[in-house]
PDB file of C-alpha atoms in Angstrom:
ATOM      1  CA  UNK A 948     149.444  92.522 144.838  1.00 54.00           C
ATOM      2  CA  UNK A 949     151.190  95.878 144.656  1.00 81.00           C
ATOM      3  CA  UNK A 950     150.272  96.739 141.073  1.00 94.00           C
ATOM      4  CA  UNK A 951     147.152  97.954 139.274  1.00 97.00           C
ATOM      5  CA  UNK A 952     144.560  95.185 139.155  1.00 97.00           C
ATOM      6  CA  UNK A 953     141.895  94.926 136.455  1.00 98.00           C
ATOM      7  CA  UNK A 954     138.974  92.535 136.292  1.00 97.00           C
ATOM      8  CA  UNK A 955     137.825  90.658 134.373  1.00 98.00           C
ATOM      9  CA  UNK A 956     140.883  89.915 132.257  1.00 97.00           C
ATOM     10  CA  UNK A 957     138.628  88.898 129.374  1.00 97.00           C
ATOM     11  CA  UNK A 958     134.996  89.680 128.630  1.00 97.00           C
ATOM     12  CA  UNK A 959     132.969  88.355 125.716  1.00 97.00           C
ATOM     13  CA  UNK A 960     129.420  89.601 125.278  1.00 97.00           C
ATOM     14  CA  UNK A 961     126.800  90.178 122.643  1.00 97.00           C
ATOM     15  CA  UNK A 962     126.125  93.402 120.827  1.00 97.00           C
ATOM     16  CA  UNK A 963     123.690  95.576 122.740  1.00 97.00           C
ATOM     17  CA  UNK A 964     124.608  94.292 126.195  1.00 97.00           C
ATOM     18  CA  UNK A 965     125.866  96.360 129.133  1.00 98.00           C
ATOM     19  CA  UNK A 966     129.367  95.769 130.539  1.00 98.00           C
ATOM     20  CA  UNK A 967     131.293  96.941 133.575  1.00 98.00           C
ATOM     21  CA  UNK A 968     135.072  96.865 133.812  1.00 98.00           C
ATOM     22  CA  UNK A 969     136.796  97.268 137.160  1.00 98.00           C
ATOM     23  CA  UNK A 970     140.118  98.847 138.103  1.00 98.00           C
ATOM     24  CA  UNK A 971     141.826  98.671 141.489  1.00 98.00           C
ATOM     25  CA  UNK A 972     144.725 101.193 141.499  1.00 97.00           C
ATOM     26  CA  UNK A 973     147.996 101.110 143.397  1.00 96.00           C
ATOM     27  CA  UNK A 974     147.328 101.935 147.034  1.00 94.00           C
ATOM     28  CA  UNK A 975     147.758 105.635 147.740  1.00 92.00           C
ATOM     29  CA  UNK A 976     147.620 106.742 144.102  1.00 94.00           C
ATOM     30  CA  UNK A 977     145.181 109.623 143.810  1.00 93.00           C
ATOM     31  CA  UNK A 978     145.133 109.774 140.000  1.00 94.00           C
ATOM     32  CA  UNK A 979     143.441 107.061 137.921  1.00 96.00           C
ATOM     33  CA  UNK A 980     143.256 106.830 134.142  1.00 96.00           C
ATOM     34  CA  UNK A 981     141.383 104.729 131.596  1.00 98.00           C
ATOM     35  CA  UNK A 982     142.789 104.083 128.117  1.00 97.00           C
ATOM     36  CA  UNK A 983     141.577 101.985 125.179  1.00 98.00           C
ATOM     37  CA  UNK A 984     143.974 100.051 122.952  1.00 97.00           C
ATOM     38  CA  UNK A 985     142.925  98.713 119.575  1.00 95.00           C
ATOM     39  CA  UNK A 986     144.912  96.000 117.823  1.00 92.00           C
ATOM     40  CA  UNK A 987     148.228  97.306 116.516  1.00 90.00           C
ATOM     41  CA  UNK A 988     147.803 100.730 118.073  1.00 93.00           C
ATOM     42  CA  UNK A 989     149.065 102.563 121.119  1.00 95.00           C
ATOM     43  CA  UNK A 990     146.686 103.170 124.028  1.00 96.00           C
ATOM     44  CA  UNK A 991     144.302 106.127 123.625  1.00 96.00           C
ATOM     45  CA  UNK A 992     143.126 108.247 126.545  1.00 95.00           C
ATOM     46  CA  UNK A 993     139.526 107.961 127.707  1.00 96.00           C
ATOM     47  CA  UNK A 994     139.128 109.580 131.130  1.00 96.00           C
ATOM     48  CA  UNK A 995     141.182 110.759 134.114  1.00 93.00           C
ATOM     49  CA  UNK A 996     140.142 110.925 137.780  1.00 94.00           C
ATOM     50  CA  UNK A 997     141.824 112.993 140.450  1.00 92.00           C
ATOM     51  CA  UNK A 998     140.323 111.622 143.655  1.00 91.00           C
ATOM     52  CA  UNK A 999     136.611 110.994 143.184  1.00 93.00           C
ATOM     53  CA  UNK A1000     136.034 113.497 140.411  1.00 91.00           C
ATOM     54  CA  UNK A1001     136.562 113.145 136.657  1.00 91.00           C
ATOM     55  CA  UNK A1002     139.130 115.851 135.871  1.00 88.00           C
ATOM     56  CA  UNK A1003     139.107 115.160 132.131  1.00 90.00           C
ATOM     57  CA  UNK A1004     136.634 112.950 130.249  1.00 93.00           C
ATOM     58  CA  UNK A1005     137.407 114.340 126.813  1.00 92.00           C
ATOM     59  CA  UNK A1006     138.480 110.941 125.477  1.00 93.00           C
ATOM     60  CA  UNK A1007     135.179 109.149 126.038  1.00 96.00           C
ATOM     61  CA  UNK A1008     133.918 108.395 122.517  1.00 95.00           C
ATOM     62  CA  UNK A1009     130.199 108.966 123.181  1.00 95.00           C
ATOM     63  CA  UNK A1010     127.564 108.953 125.905  1.00 95.00           C
ATOM     64  CA  UNK A1011     127.400 105.156 125.998  1.00 98.00           C
ATOM     65  CA  UNK A1012     130.646 105.281 127.966  1.00 98.00           C
ATOM     66  CA  UNK A1013     130.688 106.337 131.608  1.00 97.00           C
ATOM     67  CA  UNK A1014     133.121 105.882 134.485  1.00 97.00           C
ATOM     68  CA  UNK A1015     132.906 106.356 138.243  1.00 97.00           C
ATOM     69  CA  UNK A1016     135.264 106.368 141.193  1.00 96.00           C
ATOM     70  CA  UNK A1017     132.925 106.931 144.146  1.00 95.00           C
ATOM     71  CA  UNK A1018     135.408 106.545 147.002  1.00 94.00           C
ATOM     72  CA  UNK A1019     138.552 107.744 145.271  1.00 92.00           C
ATOM     73  CA  UNK A1020     140.051 104.278 144.912  1.00 95.00           C
ATOM     74  CA  UNK A1021     138.410 101.577 142.767  1.00 97.00           C
ATOM     75  CA  UNK A1022     136.971 102.737 139.447  1.00 98.00           C
ATOM     76  CA  UNK A1023     134.406 101.173 137.139  1.00 98.00           C
ATOM     77  CA  UNK A1024     134.147 101.841 133.422  1.00 98.00           C
ATOM     78  CA  UNK A1025     130.623 101.234 132.160  1.00 98.00           C
ATOM     79  CA  UNK A1026     129.595 100.733 128.557  1.00 98.00           C
ATOM     80  CA  UNK A1027     125.930 100.683 127.574  1.00 97.00           C
ATOM     81  CA  UNK A1028     124.421  99.182 124.410  1.00 97.00           C
ATOM     82  CA  UNK A1029     127.768  97.761 123.339  1.00 98.00           C
ATOM     83  CA  UNK A1030     128.730  97.778 119.654  1.00 97.00           C
ATOM     84  CA  UNK A1031     131.212  95.605 117.780  1.00 96.00           C
ATOM     85  CA  UNK A1032     133.497  98.636 117.418  1.00 96.00           C
ATOM     86  CA  UNK A1033     133.866  98.761 121.196  1.00 97.00           C
ATOM     87  CA  UNK A1034     136.012  95.604 121.031  1.00 97.00           C
ATOM     88  CA  UNK A1035     139.475  96.493 122.338  1.00 98.00           C
ATOM     89  CA  UNK A1036     141.736  96.152 125.355  1.00 98.00           C
ATOM     90  CA  UNK A1037     140.720  98.589 128.085  1.00 98.00           C
ATOM     91  CA  UNK A1038     143.697  99.621 130.204  1.00 98.00           C
ATOM     92  CA  UNK A1039     143.690 101.305 133.577  1.00 98.00           C
ATOM     93  CA  UNK A1040     146.630 103.210 135.043  1.00 97.00           C
ATOM     94  CA  UNK A1041     147.294 105.034 138.293  1.00 96.00           C
ATOM     95  CA  UNK A1042     149.836 107.543 139.538  1.00 93.00           C
ATOM     96  CA  UNK A1043     150.529 109.695 142.588  1.00 91.00           C
ATOM     97  CA  UNK A1044     149.349 112.655 140.448  1.00 83.00           C
ATOM     98  CA  UNK A1045     150.937 115.591 138.659  1.00 78.00           C
ATOM     99  CA  UNK A1046     153.610 114.534 136.188  1.00 81.00           C
ATOM    100  CA  UNK A1047     154.488 111.347 138.037  1.00 87.00           C
ATOM    101  CA  UNK A1048     154.630 108.275 135.750  1.00 89.00           C
ATOM    102  CA  UNK A1049     151.492 106.228 135.235  1.00 93.00           C
ATOM    103  CA  UNK A1050     151.614 102.517 136.010  1.00 95.00           C
ATOM    104  CA  UNK A1051     149.343 100.226 134.045  1.00 97.00           C
ATOM    105  CA  UNK A1052     147.318  97.121 134.751  1.00 97.00           C
ATOM    106  CA  UNK A1053     147.199  94.214 132.306  1.00 97.00           C
ATOM    107  CA  UNK A1054     143.883  95.362 130.871  1.00 97.00           C
ATOM    108  CA  UNK A1055     140.509  93.839 130.123  1.00 98.00           C
ATOM    109  CA  UNK A1056     140.180  92.370 126.653  1.00 98.00           C
ATOM    110  CA  UNK A1057     136.599  93.129 125.587  1.00 98.00           C
ATOM    111  CA  UNK A1058     135.086  91.284 122.631  1.00 97.00           C
ATOM    112  CA  UNK A1059     131.642  92.217 121.341  1.00 97.00           C
ATOM    113  CA  UNK A1060     130.090  89.541 119.148  1.00 95.00           C
TER     114      UNK A1060
ATOM    115  CA  UNK B 920     142.740 110.454 118.580  1.00 65.00           C
ATOM    116  CA  UNK B 921     146.225 111.840 118.191  1.00 73.00           C
ATOM    117  CA  UNK B 922     149.126 109.400 118.217  1.00 82.00           C
ATOM    118  CA  UNK B 923     152.775 110.344 118.134  1.00 92.00           C
ATOM    119  CA  UNK B 924     154.933 109.211 115.214  1.00 94.00           C
ATOM    120  CA  UNK B 925     157.369 106.452 116.124  1.00 96.00           C
ATOM    121  CA  UNK B 926     160.022 104.976 113.884  1.00 96.00           C
ATOM    122  CA  UNK B 927     160.893 102.451 112.874  1.00 96.00           C
ATOM    123  CA  UNK B 928     157.541 100.657 112.938  1.00 95.00           C
ATOM    124  CA  UNK B 929     159.313  97.330 113.408  1.00 96.00           C
ATOM    125  CA  UNK B 930     162.815  95.985 113.421  1.00 95.00           C
ATOM    126  CA  UNK B 931     164.580  92.648 113.386  1.00 94.00           C
ATOM    127  CA  UNK B 932     168.009  92.616 114.966  1.00 91.00           C
ATOM    128  CA  UNK B 933     170.545  90.066 116.093  1.00 94.00           C
ATOM    129  CA  UNK B 934     171.328  89.443 119.723  1.00 94.00           C
ATOM    130  CA  UNK B 935     174.109  91.737 120.872  1.00 95.00           C
ATOM    131  CA  UNK B 936     173.281  94.569 118.483  1.00 96.00           C
ATOM    132  CA  UNK B 937     172.375  98.065 119.590  1.00 96.00           C
ATOM    133  CA  UNK B 938     168.892  99.413 118.840  1.00 96.00           C
ATOM    134  CA  UNK B 939     167.691 102.956 118.334  1.00 97.00           C
ATOM    135  CA  UNK B 940     164.124 104.217 117.959  1.00 97.00           C
ATOM    136  CA  UNK B 941     162.600 107.661 118.066  1.00 96.00           C
ATOM    137  CA  UNK B 942     159.361 109.502 118.546  1.00 97.00           C
ATOM    138  CA  UNK B 943     158.213 112.852 117.185  1.00 96.00           C
ATOM    139  CA  UNK B 944     155.263 115.089 117.889  1.00 94.00           C
ATOM    140  CA  UNK B 945     153.699 118.236 116.496  1.00 93.00           C
ATOM    141  CA  UNK B 946     152.952 119.312 120.080  1.00 89.00           C
ATOM    142  CA  UNK B 947     155.181 120.162 123.022  1.00 91.00           C
ATOM    143  CA  UNK B 948     155.191 117.855 126.032  1.00 91.00           C
ATOM    144  CA  UNK B 949     156.445 118.503 129.549  1.00 89.00           C
ATOM    145  CA  UNK B 950     157.313 114.891 130.256  1.00 92.00           C
ATOM    146  CA  UNK B 951     158.309 112.014 127.975  1.00 94.00           C
ATOM    147  CA  UNK B 952     157.950 108.369 128.966  1.00 95.00           C
ATOM    148  CA  UNK B 953     159.015 105.110 127.348  1.00 97.00           C
ATOM    149  CA  UNK B 954     157.054 101.899 127.951  1.00 97.00           C
ATOM    150  CA  UNK B 955     157.466  98.270 126.852  1.00 98.00           C
ATOM    151  CA  UNK B 956     154.464  96.041 126.268  1.00 97.00           C
ATOM    152  CA  UNK B 957     154.510  92.239 126.040  1.00 95.00           C
ATOM    153  CA  UNK B 958     151.577  90.264 124.556  1.00 92.00           C
ATOM    154  CA  UNK B 959     148.592  90.084 126.904  1.00 92.00           C
ATOM    155  CA  UNK B 960     150.097  92.523 129.375  1.00 95.00           C
ATOM    156  CA  UNK B 961     149.891  96.211 130.106  1.00 96.00           C
ATOM    157  CA  UNK B 962     152.665  98.686 129.249  1.00 97.00           C
ATOM    158  CA  UNK B 963     155.564  98.646 131.714  1.00 97.00           C
ATOM    159  CA  UNK B 964     157.438 101.877 132.413  1.00 96.00           C
ATOM    160  CA  UNK B 965     161.092 101.876 131.304  1.00 97.00           C
ATOM    161  CA  UNK B 966     162.289 105.474 131.570  1.00 97.00           C
ATOM    162  CA  UNK B 967     160.772 108.864 132.468  1.00 94.00           C
ATOM    163  CA  UNK B 968     162.218 112.190 131.240  1.00 95.00           C
ATOM    164  CA  UNK B 969     161.256 115.507 132.823  1.00 92.00           C
ATOM    165  CA  UNK B 970     163.467 118.232 131.319  1.00 93.00           C
ATOM    166  CA  UNK B 971     164.309 119.275 127.761  1.00 93.00           C
ATOM    167  CA  UNK B 972     167.753 117.962 126.858  1.00 94.00           C
ATOM    168  CA  UNK B 973     167.738 115.412 129.687  1.00 94.00           C
ATOM    169  CA  UNK B 974     169.592 112.159 129.003  1.00 96.00           C
ATOM    170  CA  UNK B 975     168.677 109.283 131.328  1.00 96.00           C
ATOM    171  CA  UNK B 976     169.878 105.687 131.538  1.00 96.00           C
ATOM    172  CA  UNK B 977     168.334 102.581 133.047  1.00 95.00           C
ATOM    173  CA  UNK B 978     170.708  99.637 132.675  1.00 96.00           C
ATOM    174  CA  UNK B 979     171.164  98.997 128.955  1.00 97.00           C
ATOM    175  CA  UNK B 980     168.524 101.598 128.085  1.00 97.00           C
ATOM    176  CA  UNK B 981     169.243 105.269 127.392  1.00 98.00           C
ATOM    177  CA  UNK B 982     166.648 107.866 126.487  1.00 98.00           C
ATOM    178  CA  UNK B 983     166.769 111.566 125.717  1.00 97.00           C
ATOM    179  CA  UNK B 984     164.185 114.345 125.914  1.00 96.00           C
ATOM    180  CA  UNK B 985     164.612 116.508 122.809  1.00 94.00           C
ATOM    181  CA  UNK B 986     165.561 120.178 123.162  1.00 94.00           C
ATOM    182  CA  UNK B 987     162.460 121.289 121.256  1.00 92.00           C
ATOM    183  CA  UNK B 988     160.298 119.161 123.629  1.00 91.00           C
ATOM    184  CA  UNK B 989     158.722 117.640 120.532  1.00 93.00           C
ATOM    185  CA  UNK B 990     160.805 114.482 120.282  1.00 95.00           C
ATOM    186  CA  UNK B 991     162.568 111.737 122.197  1.00 97.00           C
ATOM    187  CA  UNK B 992     164.716 108.739 121.399  1.00 97.00           C
ATOM    188  CA  UNK B 993     165.403 105.408 123.094  1.00 98.00           C
ATOM    189  CA  UNK B 994     168.559 103.345 122.679  1.00 98.00           C
ATOM    190  CA  UNK B 995     169.011  99.741 123.790  1.00 97.00           C
ATOM    191  CA  UNK B 996     172.571  98.491 123.914  1.00 97.00           C
ATOM    192  CA  UNK B 997     173.688  94.874 123.497  1.00 96.00           C
ATOM    193  CA  UNK B 998     170.184  93.515 122.895  1.00 95.00           C
ATOM    194  CA  UNK B 999     169.110  90.191 124.388  1.00 94.00           C
ATOM    195  CA  UNK B1000     166.167  87.922 123.490  1.00 93.00           C
ATOM    196  CA  UNK B1001     163.980  89.227 126.338  1.00 93.00           C
ATOM    197  CA  UNK B1002     164.081  92.700 124.753  1.00 95.00           C
ATOM    198  CA  UNK B1003     161.472  91.409 122.292  1.00 95.00           C
ATOM    199  CA  UNK B1004     158.232  93.350 122.538  1.00 96.00           C
ATOM    200  CA  UNK B1005     156.538  96.566 121.528  1.00 97.00           C
ATOM    201  CA  UNK B1006     158.051  99.838 122.690  1.00 98.00           C
ATOM    202  CA  UNK B1007     155.853 102.897 123.070  1.00 97.00           C
ATOM    203  CA  UNK B1008     156.813 106.483 123.651  1.00 97.00           C
ATOM    204  CA  UNK B1009     154.298 108.683 125.447  1.00 95.00           C
ATOM    205  CA  UNK B1010     154.073 112.412 126.033  1.00 93.00           C
ATOM    206  CA  UNK B1011     152.416 113.765 129.160  1.00 89.00           C
ATOM    207  CA  UNK B1012     150.240 116.849 128.903  1.00 78.00           C
ATOM    208  CA  UNK B1013     149.523 118.786 132.072  1.00 71.00           C
ATOM    209  CA  UNK B1014     146.843 121.420 131.708  1.00 64.00           C
ATOM    210  CA  UNK B1015     145.553 122.696 135.025  1.00 60.00           C
ATOM    211  CA  UNK B1016     144.412 119.657 136.958  1.00 56.00           C
ATOM    212  CA  UNK B1017     144.143 117.454 133.882  1.00 59.00           C
ATOM    213  CA  UNK B1018     146.877 115.029 132.980  1.00 77.00           C
ATOM    214  CA  UNK B1019     146.901 112.455 130.191  1.00 87.00           C
ATOM    215  CA  UNK B1020     149.332 110.468 128.086  1.00 92.00           C
ATOM    216  CA  UNK B1021     149.469 110.589 124.308  1.00 94.00           C
ATOM    217  CA  UNK B1022     151.101 107.426 123.007  1.00 96.00           C
ATOM    218  CA  UNK B1023     153.163 106.736 119.929  1.00 95.00           C
ATOM    219  CA  UNK B1024     152.273 104.169 117.316  1.00 93.00           C
ATOM    220  CA  UNK B1025     154.802 101.690 118.708  1.00 96.00           C
ATOM    221  CA  UNK B1026     158.014 100.004 117.557  1.00 97.00           C
ATOM    222  CA  UNK B1027     157.911  96.218 117.414  1.00 96.00           C
ATOM    223  CA  UNK B1028     161.307  94.735 118.226  1.00 96.00           C
ATOM    224  CA  UNK B1029     162.291  91.186 117.393  1.00 94.00           C
ATOM    225  CA  UNK B1030     165.656  89.786 118.383  1.00 89.00           C
ATOM    226  CA  UNK B1031     167.181  86.769 116.684  1.00 84.00           C
ATOM    227  CA  UNK B1032     169.887  84.619 118.163  1.00 77.00           C
TER     228      UNK B1032
END
């Protein structure tokens, strides 16, 4: 499709496990963003990539969270030693860069039991 | 993290009525965006505003970028049932190469026949 694609759409796992969430941005978009949305809240910024490099990772809550974008297209958000508080919808967005609008995927709903 | 103040938090209106919601911030933004989010989906861009004082329309939607660059409003005219959803404002911060959205707390709109 032409939009931002995120997989899986849902992920349920046990506390302490490792998870990977994938984002496939709109073709040609150089900027890629990860946000986290808790129930009843607006999305909150996690990390922003311009090309392959993380231009701003100030939103990552702690060192259990890490993200990569090795070829400047697909990105993976990795969470180690998951905790129940990590349960949320993880949204990915992409844009052509600069102040161009960000377009969002449908998110991965992560549930930590 | 920081979230912008949106009001009202929720509203019930009748089909055909006009709707108005606004968003305020303690910080200045260079770009304001309005998104709509349906259950289980990612936010969908409605309107983007790039200059202080700018008034932009998209069909039945009209949004304005406040002169102080610290606020924005969204109007929906002649509401229809498919307008139901959560509306988020978002301010875009550009600092050097970094670029991230700060979202509002959301306005939940319900339309009755």
